[in-house]
Amino acid sequence: TQEEDSEEEPKLKYERLSNGVTEILQKDAASCMTVHDKFLALGTHFGKVFLLDIQGNVTQKFEISSVKINQISLDESGEHVGICSEDGKVQVFGLYTREGFHENFDCPIKVVALHPQFTRSNYKQFVTGGNKLLLYERNWLNRWKTSVLHEGEGSISNIQWRANLIAWANNVVSDQTQIRFLKNVIFHVKLLKFGFFQGVKIYDIGTKQRITNVLRDNVSLRPDMYPCSLCWKDNATLIVGWGTSIKICVVKERNPTEMRDLPSRYVEIVSAFETEFFISGLAPLADQLVTLYFVKENSDHMQDEEFRSRPRLDIIQPLPESCEEISSDALTVRNFQDNECRDYRLEHSEGESLFYIISPKDIVVAKERDQDDHIDWLLEKKKYEEALMAAEISFKNIKRHDVQKIGMEYINHLVEKGDYDSAARKCQKVLGKNMELWENEVYRFKTIGQLKAISQYLPRGDLRLRPAIYEMILHEFLKTDYEGFATLIREWPGELYNNMAIVQAVTDHLERDPTNRTLLTTLAELYTYDQRYDRALEIYLRLRHKDVYQLIHKHNLFASIEDKIVLLMDFDKEKAVDMLLDNEDKISTDRVVEELADRPELLHVYLHKLFKRDHHKGQKYHERQIGLYAEYDRPNLLPFLRDSTHCPLEKALEVCQQRNFVEETVFLLSRMGNCRRALQMIMEELADVDKAIEFAKEQDDAELWEDLISYSIDKPPFITGLLNNIGTHVDPILLIHRIKEGMEIPNLRDSLVKILQDYNLQILLREGCKKILVADSLSLLQKMHRTQMRGVRVDEENICESCHATILPSDMAKPFGVVVFHCRHMFHKECLPSSGAIPGVQFCNICSAKRRGPGSGILEMKK
């Protein structure tokens, strides 16, 4: 049905609706058709209605009239149908019940439209169009009520109902009659008065308001020859096509502030443009339009009888004032030379994007082309490379052997060009699951010396070649390319080939080149796949390969490394120690210490990290660690001595004294209680007065301060240090009195100034503390006073602490007195004992007794 010579790929594909339709149209002619997702309903010129499946087979037949069926309408469920005919018959009934509305009118009924939700009981409504637009509604008595929605502007030619909106087109009297009317002013005025204009109206069934009138542009065309085409794109967008004009109208809600007497909705024309041909039908396709055009004969095409009157199906992109053509197809429908614009209709199925072109003697179905159609077109145009590229995306409906034939031709072409990699890559897509073709191609690539090119594309999943094929390629690589061989071993699953045969081949090559790291690593991988982990571990350790730790963890080879701990430590001390400490349950600390006994530098690394993790786990090795720290890691010796609670101090002192480690010896002496000796070492061996003062501060011992002063008294630099630092620990006067007269002390003035400043600072601190204390005391006193000044609730639950009767009398009208103390004890005024020694001041006897002692309260009460 399309122009065969076009190099541009079409957007749609076509096929005739055949089977039962072919037989029907041989004897009759199609007058209308309605499309549902489940079936088709076809009306004929001889008054019959056929229900068809989507292949065109007849499933049901209705004898409606003896004349042309004008319109068939289905609701959304496909359970009810509305039919009208040229002789005035209107029938609305259920396809499964035949119950409904049956009426004969005295004029032709051109259109009928059911409410989209007609099957539901609340929406039993439909409209008919003849000389009037009538609305039929079934009331609660099961009777049909009729309302006139529109009349007086000619016959109704098309109705489309979507949700609550009804759109219809009306035709006025003929052009000749209009011209005759316009010659007379009176008739012209009447014409205007009654609104005799051709156009499209929209009615809101919900608000019972007519929204708008979209006027027809070219009124010179006969409306009976060039009828209006209407279709809803969605619930608010109506597409109008009439003559050569297309308008896209959007129904919008009006701003309530602007309504006044206007309808609540209005219509905005978002796109309006002219077309080259006459419109016979419209249908939406996403944001584009499918248009069925009637091509009228003209002088330019008189010689081309075939093209002259063929209808065209175009896809266009609407713009605000024009349109862009996306595709255009000339259709060869049967008897197209005899058809007029009014003989064509375009119906569409929204669910599957199917478009039906209906003519009296032919029905053509158009659908969007898919990927398989695209591939067919490329093959037809002999665009093999593009076809294969498209075939990589989809092979669904393409004959496999055809694709393989074209693919093989393409592969041969690439091989001849010398593009072996591309040829091998295409094998993956072209050969697919055909193992015989795969093996043939492998041997061909071997013949031309290009096994390497095809190796990376061989099947290696559920479908695979014979092991001999893979082994042949591995042997080829082993002869010429060790690195490529190693890559294939890593990438190919081991079950593709005989593992032992490849191991033997690698072993033979290692006899000629025993130190080749690539071959050794590959052999270790082969051993790993074969679960010979000991062999693999030996190779990895020999090569110091980074994967050795992963191998141990993955396959739990800790029992195999107990005698290889030194090798692991030599390779990477940090990783090895972390692995050993993380798996103490598999390799004990005692075992590790035993293995590392002859390598004390490694033993120290292990025990040091063990100590850092837990100070108590390796406590029995702390004595040994003293010597290890002293030998290999002195900076961490003192922290170890400080943190360890299991270290023998005498042994540590002996080691430190032997090596003359003064700081460590000082720490040990102080920890063992010999602080005077420790201070002496600081003063004599380190000669560091600051460290000595710091040591004395830590011990906070008066005797140490005395020793420090005595040692420093004849050493002016030490005296300066003492003067600068002991002001807050020892009375500086004691030190100053012991300084010999005439001794020259460096920076004495600065030292004395600092002493005075320290003393002044102490005074300021005391005064500041005193001010804070006074302020806090006053604040707390004020808070207590505010608390005591608050009211106290007294009710029937409170009792007198003296007589234990209810504090409030039963008769509140009589005068009474109550005394409530801040301690919340309450007394009747008459129950209180006499006041104390201070006149006018009353104290709570209970609290006073507590302060004075046992029995005093009773004595007071007796008084």
Short mmCIF file of C-alpha atoms in Angstrom, two decimals, residues 124-439:
data_model
loop_
_atom_site.label_atom_id
_atom_site.label_comp_id
_atom_site.label_asym_id
_atom_site.label_seq_id
_atom_site.Cartn_x
_atom_site.Cartn_y
_atom_site.Cartn_z
CA LYS A 124 -28.11 5.31 30.75
CA GLN A 125 -27.85 8.18 28.28
CA PHE A 126 -27.34 8.53 24.54
CA VAL A 127 -27.76 11.22 21.89
CA THR A 128 -28.96 11.09 18.30
CA GLY A 129 -28.38 13.52 15.50
CA GLY A 130 -30.68 14.25 12.61
CA ASN A 131 -32.41 17.58 12.24
CA LYS A 132 -32.06 17.91 16.00
CA LEU A 133 -29.57 16.83 18.67
CA LEU A 134 -31.65 14.80 21.11
CA LEU A 135 -30.57 13.48 24.51
CA TYR A 136 -32.27 10.31 25.77
CA GLU A 137 -32.13 9.45 29.48
CA ARG A 138 -33.70 6.47 31.24
CA ASN A 139 -35.51 7.56 34.41
CA TRP A 140 -36.32 5.61 37.56
CA LEU A 141 -39.50 4.24 35.98
CA ASN A 142 -37.35 2.65 33.26
CA ARG A 143 -38.78 5.05 30.69
CA TRP A 144 -36.82 7.14 28.23
CA LYS A 145 -36.94 10.90 28.68
CA THR A 146 -36.05 13.08 25.67
CA SER A 147 -34.35 16.52 25.76
CA VAL A 148 -33.45 18.76 22.81
CA LEU A 149 -29.86 19.92 23.14
CA HIS A 150 -29.68 21.73 19.77
CA GLU A 151 -31.83 22.48 16.74
CA GLY A 152 -32.44 25.03 14.02
CA GLU A 153 -28.98 25.04 12.46
CA GLY A 154 -29.27 22.24 9.95
CA SER A 155 -28.61 18.53 10.28
CA ILE A 156 -26.19 16.98 12.76
CA SER A 157 -23.42 15.20 10.85
CA ASN A 158 -20.99 13.95 13.50
CA ILE A 159 -21.07 13.38 17.28
CA GLN A 160 -18.21 12.41 19.58
CA TRP A 161 -18.84 11.84 23.31
CA ARG A 162 -15.92 11.82 25.78
CA ALA A 163 -16.45 11.80 29.57
CA ASN A 164 -18.94 14.64 30.26
CA LEU A 165 -18.35 16.46 26.98
CA ILE A 166 -20.40 16.01 23.80
CA ALA A 167 -19.01 17.51 20.58
CA TRP A 168 -21.06 17.64 17.37
CA ALA A 169 -20.90 19.22 13.93
CA ASN A 170 -23.97 20.69 12.23
CA ASN A 171 -24.57 21.52 8.56
CA VAL A 172 -26.80 24.36 7.42
CA VAL A 173 -28.75 24.42 4.18
CA SER A 174 -26.93 24.05 0.88
CA ASP A 175 -24.66 26.73 -0.57
CA GLN A 176 -27.21 27.59 -3.28
CA THR A 177 -29.93 28.16 -0.69
CA GLN A 178 -27.55 30.31 1.40
CA ILE A 179 -26.78 32.50 -1.62
CA ARG A 180 -30.48 32.85 -2.33
CA PHE A 181 -31.09 33.82 1.31
CA LEU A 182 -28.30 36.37 1.33
CA LYS A 183 -29.87 38.19 -1.63
CA ASN A 184 -32.72 39.15 0.64
CA VAL A 185 -31.88 41.32 3.68
CA ILE A 186 -34.81 40.07 5.68
CA PHE A 187 -33.75 36.47 5.30
CA HIS A 188 -30.19 37.48 6.04
CA VAL A 189 -31.31 39.01 9.34
CA LYS A 190 -33.25 35.86 10.15
CA LEU A 191 -30.17 33.84 9.30
CA LEU A 192 -28.15 35.80 11.86
CA LYS A 193 -30.95 35.75 14.42
CA PHE A 194 -31.26 31.98 14.47
CA GLY A 195 -27.50 31.38 14.21
CA PHE A 196 -27.41 29.55 10.91
CA PHE A 197 -23.69 28.93 10.91
CA GLN A 198 -21.83 25.74 10.22
CA GLY A 199 -19.53 24.75 13.08
CA VAL A 200 -18.68 22.45 15.97
CA LYS A 201 -20.40 22.81 19.33
CA ILE A 202 -19.39 21.35 22.68
CA TYR A 203 -21.91 20.60 25.43
CA ASP A 204 -21.10 19.83 29.10
CA ILE A 205 -23.57 17.17 30.20
CA GLY A 206 -22.55 17.67 33.84
CA THR A 207 -23.35 21.38 34.06
CA LYS A 208 -25.91 21.25 31.21
CA GLN A 209 -24.16 24.15 29.48
CA ARG A 210 -23.11 24.66 25.87
CA ILE A 211 -19.49 25.76 26.03
CA THR A 212 -18.58 27.07 22.61
CA ASN A 213 -19.08 27.11 18.84
CA VAL A 214 -15.99 26.51 16.69
CA LEU A 215 -16.84 27.99 13.29
CA ARG A 216 -16.05 26.27 10.02
CA ASP A 217 -13.45 28.20 7.99
CA ASN A 218 -14.27 27.34 4.35
CA VAL A 219 -18.06 27.42 3.96
CA SER A 220 -17.88 27.14 0.16
CA LEU A 221 -17.39 23.34 0.33
CA ARG A 222 -20.50 21.23 0.39
CA PRO A 223 -20.78 19.77 3.91
CA ASP A 224 -22.43 16.62 2.62
CA MET A 225 -19.45 15.97 0.31
CA TYR A 226 -16.73 17.07 2.73
CA PRO A 227 -18.04 16.14 6.19
CA CYS A 228 -16.50 17.20 9.50
CA SER A 229 -14.05 14.87 11.26
CA LEU A 230 -13.98 14.92 15.07
CA CYS A 231 -11.86 13.00 17.56
CA TRP A 232 -10.98 13.40 21.23
CA LYS A 233 -7.29 13.13 22.08
CA ASP A 234 -8.07 13.07 25.80
CA ASN A 235 -10.87 14.19 28.11
CA ALA A 236 -10.22 17.87 27.37
CA THR A 237 -8.66 18.03 23.88
CA LEU A 238 -10.82 17.92 20.75
CA ILE A 239 -9.36 17.74 17.24
CA VAL A 240 -11.55 19.19 14.49
CA GLY A 241 -10.91 18.64 10.80
CA TRP A 242 -13.18 20.11 8.11
CA GLY A 243 -12.29 20.57 4.47
CA THR A 244 -8.59 21.48 4.54
CA SER A 245 -8.61 23.04 8.00
CA ILE A 246 -7.51 21.44 11.28
CA LYS A 247 -8.06 22.97 14.72
CA ILE A 248 -6.95 21.60 18.09
CA CYS A 249 -9.26 22.82 20.86
CA VAL A 250 -8.61 22.50 24.61
CA VAL A 251 -11.49 22.77 27.09
CA LYS A 252 -10.37 24.70 30.17
CA GLU A 253 -11.91 25.79 33.46
CA ARG A 254 -12.86 29.44 33.61
CA ASN A 255 -11.63 31.58 36.50
CA PRO A 256 -14.57 31.91 38.95
CA THR A 257 -14.01 35.67 39.14
CA GLU A 258 -14.67 35.96 35.40
CA MET A 259 -17.73 33.74 35.15
CA ARG A 260 -20.71 36.07 35.68
CA ASP A 261 -23.27 34.65 33.20
CA LEU A 262 -20.67 32.71 31.23
CA PRO A 263 -20.28 28.90 31.22
CA SER A 264 -17.88 27.49 33.78
CA ARG A 265 -15.65 26.22 30.95
CA TYR A 266 -14.31 27.72 27.78
CA VAL A 267 -12.39 26.51 24.73
CA GLU A 268 -8.93 27.66 23.67
CA ILE A 269 -7.73 26.86 20.14
CA VAL A 270 -4.08 25.96 20.68
CA SER A 271 -3.33 25.07 17.06
CA ALA A 272 -4.99 25.94 13.73
CA PHE A 273 -3.58 25.34 10.28
CA GLU A 274 -4.45 24.48 6.67
CA THR A 275 -3.57 21.24 4.89
CA GLU A 276 -2.85 20.49 1.23
CA PHE A 277 -5.61 17.91 0.82
CA PHE A 278 -9.15 17.30 2.06
CA ILE A 279 -9.54 15.67 5.47
CA SER A 280 -11.44 12.39 5.65
CA GLY A 281 -10.43 11.32 9.16
CA LEU A 282 -8.27 12.16 12.19
CA ALA A 283 -6.72 10.15 15.02
CA PRO A 284 -4.20 11.00 17.77
CA LEU A 285 -0.77 9.34 17.98
CA ALA A 286 1.01 10.50 21.14
CA ASP A 287 1.61 14.23 20.56
CA GLN A 288 1.22 13.82 16.78
CA LEU A 289 -1.78 13.38 14.47
CA VAL A 290 -2.67 10.67 11.96
CA THR A 291 -4.65 12.24 9.11
CA LEU A 292 -6.53 10.49 6.30
CA TYR A 293 -6.57 12.71 3.22
CA PHE A 294 -8.76 12.58 0.12
CA VAL A 295 -6.67 13.65 -2.90
CA LYS A 296 -8.83 15.42 -5.45
CA GLU A 297 -7.98 15.16 -9.11
CA ASN A 298 -6.26 18.14 -10.68
CA SER A 299 -4.68 19.02 -13.99
CA ASP A 300 -1.14 18.37 -12.76
CA HIS A 301 -1.86 14.72 -12.15
CA MET A 302 -4.30 13.87 -14.92
CA GLN A 303 -1.71 11.66 -16.64
CA ASP A 304 -1.05 9.64 -13.49
CA GLU A 305 -4.23 7.62 -13.10
CA GLU A 306 -2.77 5.41 -10.34
CA PHE A 307 -1.72 8.28 -8.10
CA ARG A 308 -4.50 10.68 -8.94
CA SER A 309 -7.16 9.74 -6.41
CA ARG A 310 -5.40 7.45 -3.96
CA PRO A 311 -6.09 8.50 -0.38
CA ARG A 312 -3.09 9.43 1.76
CA LEU A 313 -2.38 8.61 5.38
CA ASP A 314 -0.01 11.14 6.90
CA ILE A 315 1.56 11.58 10.33
CA ILE A 316 1.93 15.27 11.15
CA GLN A 317 3.31 17.25 14.06
CA PRO A 318 0.93 20.12 14.90
CA LEU A 319 2.41 23.57 15.55
CA PRO A 320 0.52 26.66 16.74
CA GLU A 321 -0.08 27.98 13.20
CA SER A 322 1.24 25.23 10.94
CA CYS A 323 2.25 21.59 10.92
CA GLU A 324 5.31 19.49 10.13
CA GLU A 325 4.95 16.37 8.00
CA ILE A 326 6.54 13.31 9.63
CA SER A 327 5.52 10.69 7.06
CA SER A 328 3.15 10.35 4.12
CA ASP A 329 1.83 7.17 2.48
CA ALA A 330 -0.40 6.87 -0.61
CA LEU A 331 -2.82 3.95 -0.09
CA THR A 332 -4.10 1.68 -2.82
CA VAL A 333 -7.56 0.75 -1.60
CA ARG A 334 -9.98 -1.14 -3.80
CA ASN A 335 -12.06 1.05 -6.15
CA PHE A 336 -10.31 4.20 -4.90
CA GLN A 337 -10.99 5.82 -8.31
CA ASP A 338 -14.74 5.77 -7.56
CA ASN A 339 -14.58 7.14 -4.02
CA GLU A 340 -15.26 10.64 -2.76
CA CYS A 341 -14.06 12.37 0.41
CA ARG A 342 -17.25 11.35 2.26
CA ASP A 343 -16.67 7.66 1.42
CA TYR A 344 -13.61 7.39 3.69
CA ARG A 345 -13.48 7.11 7.44
CA LEU A 346 -10.60 6.72 9.91
CA GLU A 347 -11.16 4.83 13.16
CA HIS A 348 -8.50 3.98 15.73
CA SER A 349 -7.90 1.69 18.68
CA GLU A 350 -6.25 3.60 21.49
CA GLY A 351 -4.96 0.54 23.29
CA GLU A 352 -2.80 -0.82 20.45
CA SER A 353 -2.30 2.22 18.15
CA LEU A 354 -4.20 0.56 15.31
CA PHE A 355 -5.72 2.74 12.59
CA TYR A 356 -8.53 1.47 10.34
CA ILE A 357 -9.07 3.13 6.93
CA ILE A 358 -12.67 2.34 5.92
CA SER A 359 -13.88 2.70 2.32
CA PRO A 360 -16.96 1.17 0.69
CA LYS A 361 -15.13 -1.84 -0.78
CA ASP A 362 -12.00 -2.12 1.33
CA ILE A 363 -10.76 -1.84 4.92
CA VAL A 364 -7.06 -1.30 5.52
CA VAL A 365 -5.39 -1.57 8.92
CA ALA A 366 -2.35 0.60 9.70
CA LYS A 367 -0.11 0.09 12.71
CA GLU A 368 3.14 1.55 13.93
CA ARG A 369 6.21 -0.22 12.64
CA ASP A 370 8.28 -1.98 15.27
CA GLN A 371 11.95 -2.98 15.39
CA ASP A 372 11.32 -6.12 13.38
CA ASP A 373 9.71 -4.10 10.59
CA HIS A 374 12.68 -1.76 10.66
CA ILE A 375 15.03 -4.73 10.18
CA ASP A 376 12.89 -6.06 7.30
CA TRP A 377 13.10 -2.68 5.55
CA LEU A 378 16.89 -2.52 5.98
CA LEU A 379 17.25 -6.03 4.57
CA GLU A 380 15.01 -5.10 1.67
CA LYS A 381 17.24 -2.09 0.94
CA LYS A 382 20.34 -4.33 1.32
CA LYS A 383 21.70 -2.26 4.18
CA TYR A 384 23.28 -5.27 5.83
CA GLU A 385 25.42 -3.53 8.41
CA GLU A 386 22.56 -1.40 9.66
CA ALA A 387 20.29 -4.46 9.63
CA LEU A 388 22.73 -6.39 11.81
CA MET A 389 23.10 -3.46 14.19
CA ALA A 390 19.32 -3.33 14.51
CA ALA A 391 19.15 -7.12 14.81
CA GLU A 392 21.43 -6.95 17.85
CA ILE A 393 18.57 -5.14 19.57
CA SER A 394 15.73 -7.45 18.52
CA PHE A 395 15.53 -10.83 16.76
CA LYS A 396 11.91 -11.51 17.77
CA ASN A 397 10.11 -11.84 14.47
CA ILE A 398 13.02 -12.09 12.03
CA LYS A 399 13.67 -15.51 10.50
CA ARG A 400 16.83 -16.67 12.16
CA HIS A 401 18.38 -18.32 9.11
CA ASP A 402 17.90 -15.14 7.04
CA VAL A 403 19.73 -13.04 9.62
CA GLN A 404 22.49 -15.62 9.88
CA LYS A 405 22.84 -15.73 6.10
CA ILE A 406 23.20 -11.96 5.90
CA GLY A 407 25.40 -12.00 8.99
CA MET A 408 27.73 -14.59 7.50
CA GLU A 409 28.08 -12.53 4.35
CA TYR A 410 28.95 -9.56 6.49
CA ILE A 411 31.50 -11.59 8.50
CA ASN A 412 33.13 -12.82 5.27
CA HIS A 413 33.34 -9.25 4.07
CA LEU A 414 35.08 -8.15 7.29
CA VAL A 415 37.54 -11.07 7.10
CA GLU A 416 38.40 -10.18 3.52
CA LYS A 417 39.03 -6.60 4.64
CA GLY A 418 41.35 -7.88 7.37
CA ASP A 419 39.15 -6.52 10.16
CA TYR A 420 39.38 -9.73 12.17
CA ASP A 421 38.32 -8.29 15.51
CA SER A 422 35.08 -6.85 14.09
CA ALA A 423 34.40 -10.13 12.26
CA ALA A 424 34.88 -12.10 15.49
CA ARG A 425 32.68 -9.68 17.41
CA LYS A 426 29.89 -10.10 14.85
CA CYS A 427 30.09 -13.89 15.32
CA GLN A 428 28.76 -13.41 18.84
CA LYS A 429 25.53 -11.88 17.50
CA VAL A 430 25.16 -13.73 14.20
CA LEU A 431 26.01 -17.31 15.20
CA GLY A 432 24.00 -17.20 18.42
CA LYS A 433 23.33 -20.70 19.75
CA ASN A 434 24.40 -22.60 16.62
CA MET A 435 27.38 -24.52 18.01
CA GLU A 436 28.16 -26.16 14.66
CA LEU A 437 28.58 -22.77 12.98
CA TRP A 438 30.71 -21.62 15.92
CA GLU A 439 33.13 -24.53 15.56
#
